[in-house]
GROMACS .gro file of C-alpha atoms in nm:
model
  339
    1UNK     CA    1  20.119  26.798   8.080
    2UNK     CA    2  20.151  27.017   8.403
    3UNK     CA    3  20.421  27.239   8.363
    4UNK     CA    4  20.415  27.404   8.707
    5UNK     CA    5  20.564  27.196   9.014
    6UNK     CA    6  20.271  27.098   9.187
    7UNK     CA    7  20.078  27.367   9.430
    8UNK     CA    8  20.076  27.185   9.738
    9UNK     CA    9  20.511  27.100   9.750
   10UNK     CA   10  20.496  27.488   9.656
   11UNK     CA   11  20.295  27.545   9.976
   12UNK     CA   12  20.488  27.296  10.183
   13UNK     CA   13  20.803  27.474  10.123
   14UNK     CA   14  20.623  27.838  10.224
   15UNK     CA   15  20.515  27.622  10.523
   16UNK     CA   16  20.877  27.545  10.621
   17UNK     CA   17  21.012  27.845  10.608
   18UNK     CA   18  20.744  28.069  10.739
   19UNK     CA   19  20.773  27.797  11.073
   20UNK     CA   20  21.142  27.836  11.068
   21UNK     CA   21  21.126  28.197  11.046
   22UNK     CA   22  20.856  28.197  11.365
   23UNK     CA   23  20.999  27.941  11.572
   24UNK     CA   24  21.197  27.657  11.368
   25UNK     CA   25  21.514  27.791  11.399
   26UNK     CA   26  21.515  27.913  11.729
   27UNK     CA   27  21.371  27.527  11.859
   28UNK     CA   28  21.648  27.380  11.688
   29UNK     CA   29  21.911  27.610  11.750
   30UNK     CA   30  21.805  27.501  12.106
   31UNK     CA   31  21.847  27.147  12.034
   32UNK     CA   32  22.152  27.141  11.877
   33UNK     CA   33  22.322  27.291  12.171
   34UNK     CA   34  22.166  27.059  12.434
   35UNK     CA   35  22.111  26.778  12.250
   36UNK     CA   36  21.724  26.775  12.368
   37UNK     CA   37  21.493  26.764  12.078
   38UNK     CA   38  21.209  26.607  12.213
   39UNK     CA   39  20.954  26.588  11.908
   40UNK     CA   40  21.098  26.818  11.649
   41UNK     CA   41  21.245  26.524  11.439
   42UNK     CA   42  20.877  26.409  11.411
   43UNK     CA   43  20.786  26.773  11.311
   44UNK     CA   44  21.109  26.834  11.122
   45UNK     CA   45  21.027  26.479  10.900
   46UNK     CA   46  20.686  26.596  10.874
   47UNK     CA   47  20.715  26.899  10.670
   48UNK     CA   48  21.008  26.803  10.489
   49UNK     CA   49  20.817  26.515  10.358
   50UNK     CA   50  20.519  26.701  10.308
   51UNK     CA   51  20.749  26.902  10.011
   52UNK     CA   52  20.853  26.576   9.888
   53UNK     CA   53  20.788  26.230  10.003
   54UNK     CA   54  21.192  26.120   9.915
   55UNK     CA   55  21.334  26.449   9.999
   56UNK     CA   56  21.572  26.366  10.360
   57UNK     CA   57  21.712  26.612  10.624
   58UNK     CA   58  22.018  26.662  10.828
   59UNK     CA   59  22.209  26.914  11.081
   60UNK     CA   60  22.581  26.934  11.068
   61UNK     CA   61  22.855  27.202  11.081
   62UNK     CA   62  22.846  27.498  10.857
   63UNK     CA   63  23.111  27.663  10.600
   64UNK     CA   64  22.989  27.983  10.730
   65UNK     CA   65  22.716  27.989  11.011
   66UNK     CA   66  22.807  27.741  11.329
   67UNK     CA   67  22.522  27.527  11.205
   68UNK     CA   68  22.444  27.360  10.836
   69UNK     CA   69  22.086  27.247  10.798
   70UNK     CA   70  22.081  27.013  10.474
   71UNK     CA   71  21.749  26.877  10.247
   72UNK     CA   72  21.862  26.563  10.006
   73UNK     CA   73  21.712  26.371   9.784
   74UNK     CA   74  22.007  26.136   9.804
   75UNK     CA   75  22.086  26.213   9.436
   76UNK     CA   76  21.739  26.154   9.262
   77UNK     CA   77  21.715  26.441   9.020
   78UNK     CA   78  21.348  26.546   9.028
   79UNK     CA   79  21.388  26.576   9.446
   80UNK     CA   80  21.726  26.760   9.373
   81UNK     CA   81  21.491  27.021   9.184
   82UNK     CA   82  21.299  27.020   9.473
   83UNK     CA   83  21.568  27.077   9.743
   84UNK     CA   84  21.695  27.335   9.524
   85UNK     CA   85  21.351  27.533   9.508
   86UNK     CA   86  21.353  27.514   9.862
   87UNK     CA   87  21.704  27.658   9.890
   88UNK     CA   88  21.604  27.923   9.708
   89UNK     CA   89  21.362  28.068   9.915
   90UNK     CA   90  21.546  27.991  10.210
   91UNK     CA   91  21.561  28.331  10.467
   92UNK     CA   92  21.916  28.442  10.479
   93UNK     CA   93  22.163  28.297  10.657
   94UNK     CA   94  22.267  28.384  10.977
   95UNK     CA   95  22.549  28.326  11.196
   96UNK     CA   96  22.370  28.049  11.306
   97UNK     CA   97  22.225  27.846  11.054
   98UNK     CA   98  22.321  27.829  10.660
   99UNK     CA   99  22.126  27.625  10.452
  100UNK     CA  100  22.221  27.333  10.201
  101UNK     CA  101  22.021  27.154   9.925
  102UNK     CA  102  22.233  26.876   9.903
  103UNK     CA  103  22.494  26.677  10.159
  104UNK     CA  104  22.845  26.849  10.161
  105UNK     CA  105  23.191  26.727  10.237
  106UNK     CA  106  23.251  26.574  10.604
  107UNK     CA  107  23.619  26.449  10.531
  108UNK     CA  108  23.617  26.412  10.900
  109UNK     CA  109  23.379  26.131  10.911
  110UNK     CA  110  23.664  25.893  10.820
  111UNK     CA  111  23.783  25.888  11.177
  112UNK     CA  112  23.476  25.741  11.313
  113UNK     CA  113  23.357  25.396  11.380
  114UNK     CA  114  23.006  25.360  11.315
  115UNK     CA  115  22.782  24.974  11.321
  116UNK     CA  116  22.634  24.858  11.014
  117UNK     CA  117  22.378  24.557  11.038
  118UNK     CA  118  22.561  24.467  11.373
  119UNK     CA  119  22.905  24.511  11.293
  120UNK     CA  120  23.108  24.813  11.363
  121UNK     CA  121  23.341  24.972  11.090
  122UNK     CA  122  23.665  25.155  11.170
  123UNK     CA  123  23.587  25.400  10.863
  124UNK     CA  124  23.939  25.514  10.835
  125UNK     CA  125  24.041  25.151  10.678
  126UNK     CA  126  23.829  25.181  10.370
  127UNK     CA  127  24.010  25.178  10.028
  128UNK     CA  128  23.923  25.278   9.671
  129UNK     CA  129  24.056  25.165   9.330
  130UNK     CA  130  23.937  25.455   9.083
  131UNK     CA  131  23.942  25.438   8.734
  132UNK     CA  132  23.944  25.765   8.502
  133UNK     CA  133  23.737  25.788   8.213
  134UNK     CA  134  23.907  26.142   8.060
  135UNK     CA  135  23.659  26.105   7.767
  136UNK     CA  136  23.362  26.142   7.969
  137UNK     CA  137  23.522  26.326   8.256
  138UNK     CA  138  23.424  26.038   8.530
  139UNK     CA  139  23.587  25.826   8.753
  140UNK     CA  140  23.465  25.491   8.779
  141UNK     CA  141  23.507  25.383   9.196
  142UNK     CA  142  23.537  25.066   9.371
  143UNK     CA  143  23.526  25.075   9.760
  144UNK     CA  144  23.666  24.808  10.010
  145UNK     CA  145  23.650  24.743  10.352
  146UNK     CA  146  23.782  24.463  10.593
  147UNK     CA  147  23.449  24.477  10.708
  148UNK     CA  148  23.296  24.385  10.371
  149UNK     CA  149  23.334  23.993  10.389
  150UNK     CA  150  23.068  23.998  10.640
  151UNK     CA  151  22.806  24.276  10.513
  152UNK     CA  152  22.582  24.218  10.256
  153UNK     CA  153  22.606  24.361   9.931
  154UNK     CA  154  22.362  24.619   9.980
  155UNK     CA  155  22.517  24.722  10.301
  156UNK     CA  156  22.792  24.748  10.090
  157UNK     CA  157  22.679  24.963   9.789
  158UNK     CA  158  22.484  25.169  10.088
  159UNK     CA  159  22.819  25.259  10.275
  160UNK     CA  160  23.027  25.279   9.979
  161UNK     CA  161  22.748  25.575   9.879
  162UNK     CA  162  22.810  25.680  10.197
  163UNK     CA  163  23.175  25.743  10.184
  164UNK     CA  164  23.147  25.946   9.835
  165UNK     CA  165  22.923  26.147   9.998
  166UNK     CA  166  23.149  26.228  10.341
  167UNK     CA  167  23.462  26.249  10.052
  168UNK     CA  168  23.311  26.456   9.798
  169UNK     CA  169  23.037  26.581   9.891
  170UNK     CA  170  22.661  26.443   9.713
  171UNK     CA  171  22.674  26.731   9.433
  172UNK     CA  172  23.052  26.612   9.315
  173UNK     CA  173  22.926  26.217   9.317
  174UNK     CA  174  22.672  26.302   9.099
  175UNK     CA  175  22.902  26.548   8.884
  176UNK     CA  176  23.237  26.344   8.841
  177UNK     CA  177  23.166  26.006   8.974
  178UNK     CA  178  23.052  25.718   8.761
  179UNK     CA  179  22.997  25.337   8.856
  180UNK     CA  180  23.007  25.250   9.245
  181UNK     CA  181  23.127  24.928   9.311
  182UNK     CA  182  23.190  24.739   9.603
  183UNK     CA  183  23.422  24.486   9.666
  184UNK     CA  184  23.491  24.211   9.977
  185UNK     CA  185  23.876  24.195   9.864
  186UNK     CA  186  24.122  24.473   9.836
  187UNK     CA  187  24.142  24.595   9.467
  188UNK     CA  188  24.551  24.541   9.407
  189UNK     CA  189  24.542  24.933   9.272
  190UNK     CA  190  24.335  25.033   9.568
  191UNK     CA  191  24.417  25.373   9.792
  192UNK     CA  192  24.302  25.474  10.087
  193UNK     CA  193  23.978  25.637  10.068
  194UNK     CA  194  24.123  25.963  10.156
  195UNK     CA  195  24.348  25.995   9.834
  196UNK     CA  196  24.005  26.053   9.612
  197UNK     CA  197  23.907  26.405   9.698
  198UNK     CA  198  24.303  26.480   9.549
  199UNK     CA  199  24.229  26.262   9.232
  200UNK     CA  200  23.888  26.433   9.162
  201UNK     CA  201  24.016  26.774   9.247
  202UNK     CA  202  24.279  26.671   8.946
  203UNK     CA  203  23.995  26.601   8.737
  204UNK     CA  204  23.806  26.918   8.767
  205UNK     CA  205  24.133  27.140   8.688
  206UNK     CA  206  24.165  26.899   8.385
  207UNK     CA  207  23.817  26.952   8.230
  208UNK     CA  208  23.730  27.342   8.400
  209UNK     CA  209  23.671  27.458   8.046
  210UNK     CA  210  23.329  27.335   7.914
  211UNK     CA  211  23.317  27.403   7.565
  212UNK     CA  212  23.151  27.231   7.208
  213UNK     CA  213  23.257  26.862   7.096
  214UNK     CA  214  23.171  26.722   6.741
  215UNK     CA  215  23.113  26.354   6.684
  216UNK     CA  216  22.995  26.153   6.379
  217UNK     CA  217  22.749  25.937   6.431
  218UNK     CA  218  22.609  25.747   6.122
  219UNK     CA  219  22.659  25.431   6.011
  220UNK     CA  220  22.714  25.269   5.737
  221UNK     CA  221  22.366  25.148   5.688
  222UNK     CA  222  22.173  25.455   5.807
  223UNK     CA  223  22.259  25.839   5.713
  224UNK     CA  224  22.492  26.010   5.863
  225UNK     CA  225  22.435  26.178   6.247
  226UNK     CA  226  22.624  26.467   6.345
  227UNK     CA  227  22.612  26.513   6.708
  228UNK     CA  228  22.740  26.845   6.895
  229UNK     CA  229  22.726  26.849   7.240
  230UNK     CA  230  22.879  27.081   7.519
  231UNK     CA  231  23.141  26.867   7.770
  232UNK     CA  232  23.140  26.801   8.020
  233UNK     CA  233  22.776  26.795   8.022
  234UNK     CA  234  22.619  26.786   8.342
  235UNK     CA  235  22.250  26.851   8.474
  236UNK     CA  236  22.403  26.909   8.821
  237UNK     CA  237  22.535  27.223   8.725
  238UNK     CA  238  22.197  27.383   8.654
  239UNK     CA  239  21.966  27.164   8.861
  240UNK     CA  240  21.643  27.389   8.816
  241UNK     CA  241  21.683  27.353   8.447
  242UNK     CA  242  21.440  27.045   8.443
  243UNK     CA  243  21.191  27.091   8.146
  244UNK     CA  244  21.358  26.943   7.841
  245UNK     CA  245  21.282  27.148   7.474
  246UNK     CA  246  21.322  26.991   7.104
  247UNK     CA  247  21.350  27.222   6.853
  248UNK     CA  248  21.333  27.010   6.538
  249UNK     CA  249  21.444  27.229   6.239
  250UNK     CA  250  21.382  27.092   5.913
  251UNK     CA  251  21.661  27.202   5.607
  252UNK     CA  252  21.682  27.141   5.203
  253UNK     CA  253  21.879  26.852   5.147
  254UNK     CA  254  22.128  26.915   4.889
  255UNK     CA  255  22.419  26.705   5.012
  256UNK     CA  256  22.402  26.331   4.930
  257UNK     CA  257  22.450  26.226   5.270
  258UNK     CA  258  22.140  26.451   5.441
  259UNK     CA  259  22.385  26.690   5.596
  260UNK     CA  260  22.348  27.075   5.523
  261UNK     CA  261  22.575  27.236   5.292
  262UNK     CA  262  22.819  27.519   5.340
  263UNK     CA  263  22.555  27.776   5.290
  264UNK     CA  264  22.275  27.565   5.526
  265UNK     CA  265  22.481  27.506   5.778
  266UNK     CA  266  22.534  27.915   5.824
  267UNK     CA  267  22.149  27.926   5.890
  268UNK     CA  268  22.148  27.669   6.102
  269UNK     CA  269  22.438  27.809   6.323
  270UNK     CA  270  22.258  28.153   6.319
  271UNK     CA  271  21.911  28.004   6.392
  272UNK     CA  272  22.156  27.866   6.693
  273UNK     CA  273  22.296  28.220   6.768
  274UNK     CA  274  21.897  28.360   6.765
  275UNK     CA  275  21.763  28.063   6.978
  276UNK     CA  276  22.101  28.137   7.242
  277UNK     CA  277  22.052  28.516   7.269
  278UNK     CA  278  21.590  28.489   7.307
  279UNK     CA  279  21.670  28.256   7.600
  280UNK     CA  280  21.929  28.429   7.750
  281UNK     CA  281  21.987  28.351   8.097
  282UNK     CA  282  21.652  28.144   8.087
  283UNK     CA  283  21.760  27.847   7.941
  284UNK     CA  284  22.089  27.661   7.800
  285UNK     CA  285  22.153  27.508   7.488
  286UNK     CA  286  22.343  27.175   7.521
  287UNK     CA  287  22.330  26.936   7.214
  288UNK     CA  288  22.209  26.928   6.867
  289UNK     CA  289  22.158  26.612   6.621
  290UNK     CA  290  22.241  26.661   6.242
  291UNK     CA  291  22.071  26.425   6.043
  292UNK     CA  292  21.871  26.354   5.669
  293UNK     CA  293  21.730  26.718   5.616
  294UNK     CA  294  21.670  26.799   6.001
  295UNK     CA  295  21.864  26.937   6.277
  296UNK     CA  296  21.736  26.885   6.624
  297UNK     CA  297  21.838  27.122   6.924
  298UNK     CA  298  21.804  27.007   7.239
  299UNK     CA  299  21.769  27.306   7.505
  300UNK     CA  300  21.651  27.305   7.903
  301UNK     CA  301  21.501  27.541   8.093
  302UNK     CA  302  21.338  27.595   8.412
  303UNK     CA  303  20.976  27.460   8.399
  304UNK     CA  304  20.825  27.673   8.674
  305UNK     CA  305  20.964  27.972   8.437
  306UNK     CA  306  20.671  28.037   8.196
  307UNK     CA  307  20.831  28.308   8.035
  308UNK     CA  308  21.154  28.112   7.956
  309UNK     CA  309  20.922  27.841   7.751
  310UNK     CA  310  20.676  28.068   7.594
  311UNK     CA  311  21.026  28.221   7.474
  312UNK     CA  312  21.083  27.893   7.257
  313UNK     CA  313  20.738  27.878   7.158
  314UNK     CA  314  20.754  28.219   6.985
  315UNK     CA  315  21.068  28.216   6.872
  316UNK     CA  316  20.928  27.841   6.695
  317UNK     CA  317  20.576  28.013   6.589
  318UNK     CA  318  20.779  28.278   6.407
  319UNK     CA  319  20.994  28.045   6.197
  320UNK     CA  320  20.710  27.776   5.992
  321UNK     CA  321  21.026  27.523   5.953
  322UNK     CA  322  21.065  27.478   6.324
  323UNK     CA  323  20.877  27.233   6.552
  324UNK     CA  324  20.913  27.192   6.915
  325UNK     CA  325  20.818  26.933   7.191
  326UNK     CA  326  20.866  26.987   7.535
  327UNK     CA  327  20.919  26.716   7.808
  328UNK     CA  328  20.957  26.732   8.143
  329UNK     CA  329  21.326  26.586   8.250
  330UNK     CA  330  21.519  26.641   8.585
  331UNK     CA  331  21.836  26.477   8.541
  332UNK     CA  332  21.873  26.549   8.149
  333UNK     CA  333  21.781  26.160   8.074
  334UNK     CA  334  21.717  26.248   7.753
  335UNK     CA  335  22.013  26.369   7.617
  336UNK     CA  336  22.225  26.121   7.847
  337UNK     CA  337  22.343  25.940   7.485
  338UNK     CA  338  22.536  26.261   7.420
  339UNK     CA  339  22.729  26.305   7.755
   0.00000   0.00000   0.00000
């Protein structure tokens, strides 16, 4: 497996910003306020693809500067890595231009009509029905529109994504926002769209404190599974923690069941402890599995950070009843059971 993100996207985001730094902003800058840009969309699409063939860019106001310039990968986590990487060795920002790896909040957007496939949409009018799912922290979202009785459903889904983006900005969707539904008649719980920033702002006072959960697993014809995991758990929070680590500890079984005993389970919460304090601010454990003599920790860390694997690999070398297998996973895939 190649750990390190491939050499040429590395060189393609140099690229970028050693152009930007020479001439890109100024050419845009330039644009922006005359609304002339001539070929630098062509040049702009170029080297953003050339970093990653998904990856997207956009202009818009800034929090800060006058001007945001944005890279998305419209909520794919492996370009979200990418985007963020690129962020991060952004120049800094200027009164100008401040720099965004992912689309932010346009609330205003709602007062304009745009077309879709030939029809024009008042956004303003669009609704949502939201259901709350306080277990998983997620609201579940259905969108309607007048409009929708004569779109397709893809044109649909594609505005629907749309709005969530313009509401909440594409970071939040992917942090708090579950199934995205659309739907040709008006839900009879439905809101306008504008009352969903308030709900989800709700929601993130409600669950603000991420802490440990414990949840029995087993059944009745398998041993028991004890599964700890941290909640809300949510990749979006650490994006460039993308290389997924199993640490597969092996324990006597002296319990009937396979789970450790009072004096077991110390070891394995120190081993825990040890593991926390190597990685430091490297890496983050988020789950474990407890199960017929073997406790599994699941950990992530950056995988362009050699020093924050090798870390695991020594601390596992060290310790002859530890295994560990590493796997590449933007987006935390693997542990999505637990979350």
């Amino acid at each position: 497996m190649q750990w390190r993100s491939n050499t040429v996207q590395t060189r393609a985001v140099s690229a970028f910003w050693r152009w930007w730094s020479a001439d890109g902003a100024r050419l845009l800058s330039a644009a922006v306020t005359s609304g002339d840009y001539q070929d630098l969309p062509d040049t702009l699409d170029a080297m953003v693809k050339a970093i990653g063939p998904g990856l997207g860019w956009e202009t818009g106001p800034g929090v800060s500067a006058r001007h945001q310039f944005c890279l998305s990968g419209g909520r794919d986590p492996g370009l979200r890595v990418l985007a963020e990487r690129w962020r991060r060795a952004a120049p800094t920002p200027t009164p100008m231009w401040e720099f965004a790896a992912a689309r932010q909040r346009q609330p205003g957007m709602l007062a304009v009509t745009l077309e879709a496939a030939g029809t024009p949409i008042t956004l303003g009018l669009s609704r949502v029905s939201v259901t709350l799912d306080e277990e998983r922290a997620l609201a579940h979202v259905i969108f309607h529109h007048p409009a929708f009785t004569r779109l397709t459903p893809g044109h649909r889904h594609q505005l629907s994504c749309l709005l969530l983006d313009w509401l909440l900005g594409e970071d939040n969707v992917q942090r708090w926002i579950g199934t995205i539904n659309a739907a040709d008649t008006d839900p009879p719980d439905s809101l306008p769209a504008t009352a969903l920033p308030e709900i989800i702002e709700a929601m993130t006072a409600r669950h603000a404190h991420i802490g440990w959960t414990l949840k029995d697993a087993g059944t009745s014809s398998g041993p028991r599974t004890i599964i700890s995991a941290l909640r809300p758990l949510r990749w979006i929070d650490h994006p460039l923690l993308d290389l997924h680590t199993a640490l597969h500890v092996r324990y006597p079984q002296t319990r009937s069941d396979g789970l450790p005993d009072y004096d077991e389970a110390i070891e394995l919460h120190r081993l825990e402890e040890d593991l926390t304090a190597a990685l430091g601010p490297r890496g983050l454990l988020v789950a474990t599995q407890t199960s017929d003599g073997r406790r599994i920790l699941h950990c992530y860390t950056d995988s362009e950070d050699q020093n924050g694997r090798d870390t695991i690999d020594r601390f596992a070398q060290t310790r002859p009843h530890v295994e560990v297998t590493h796997t590449r996973d933007p987006g935390w895939t693997l542990i999505s059971p637990f979350t």
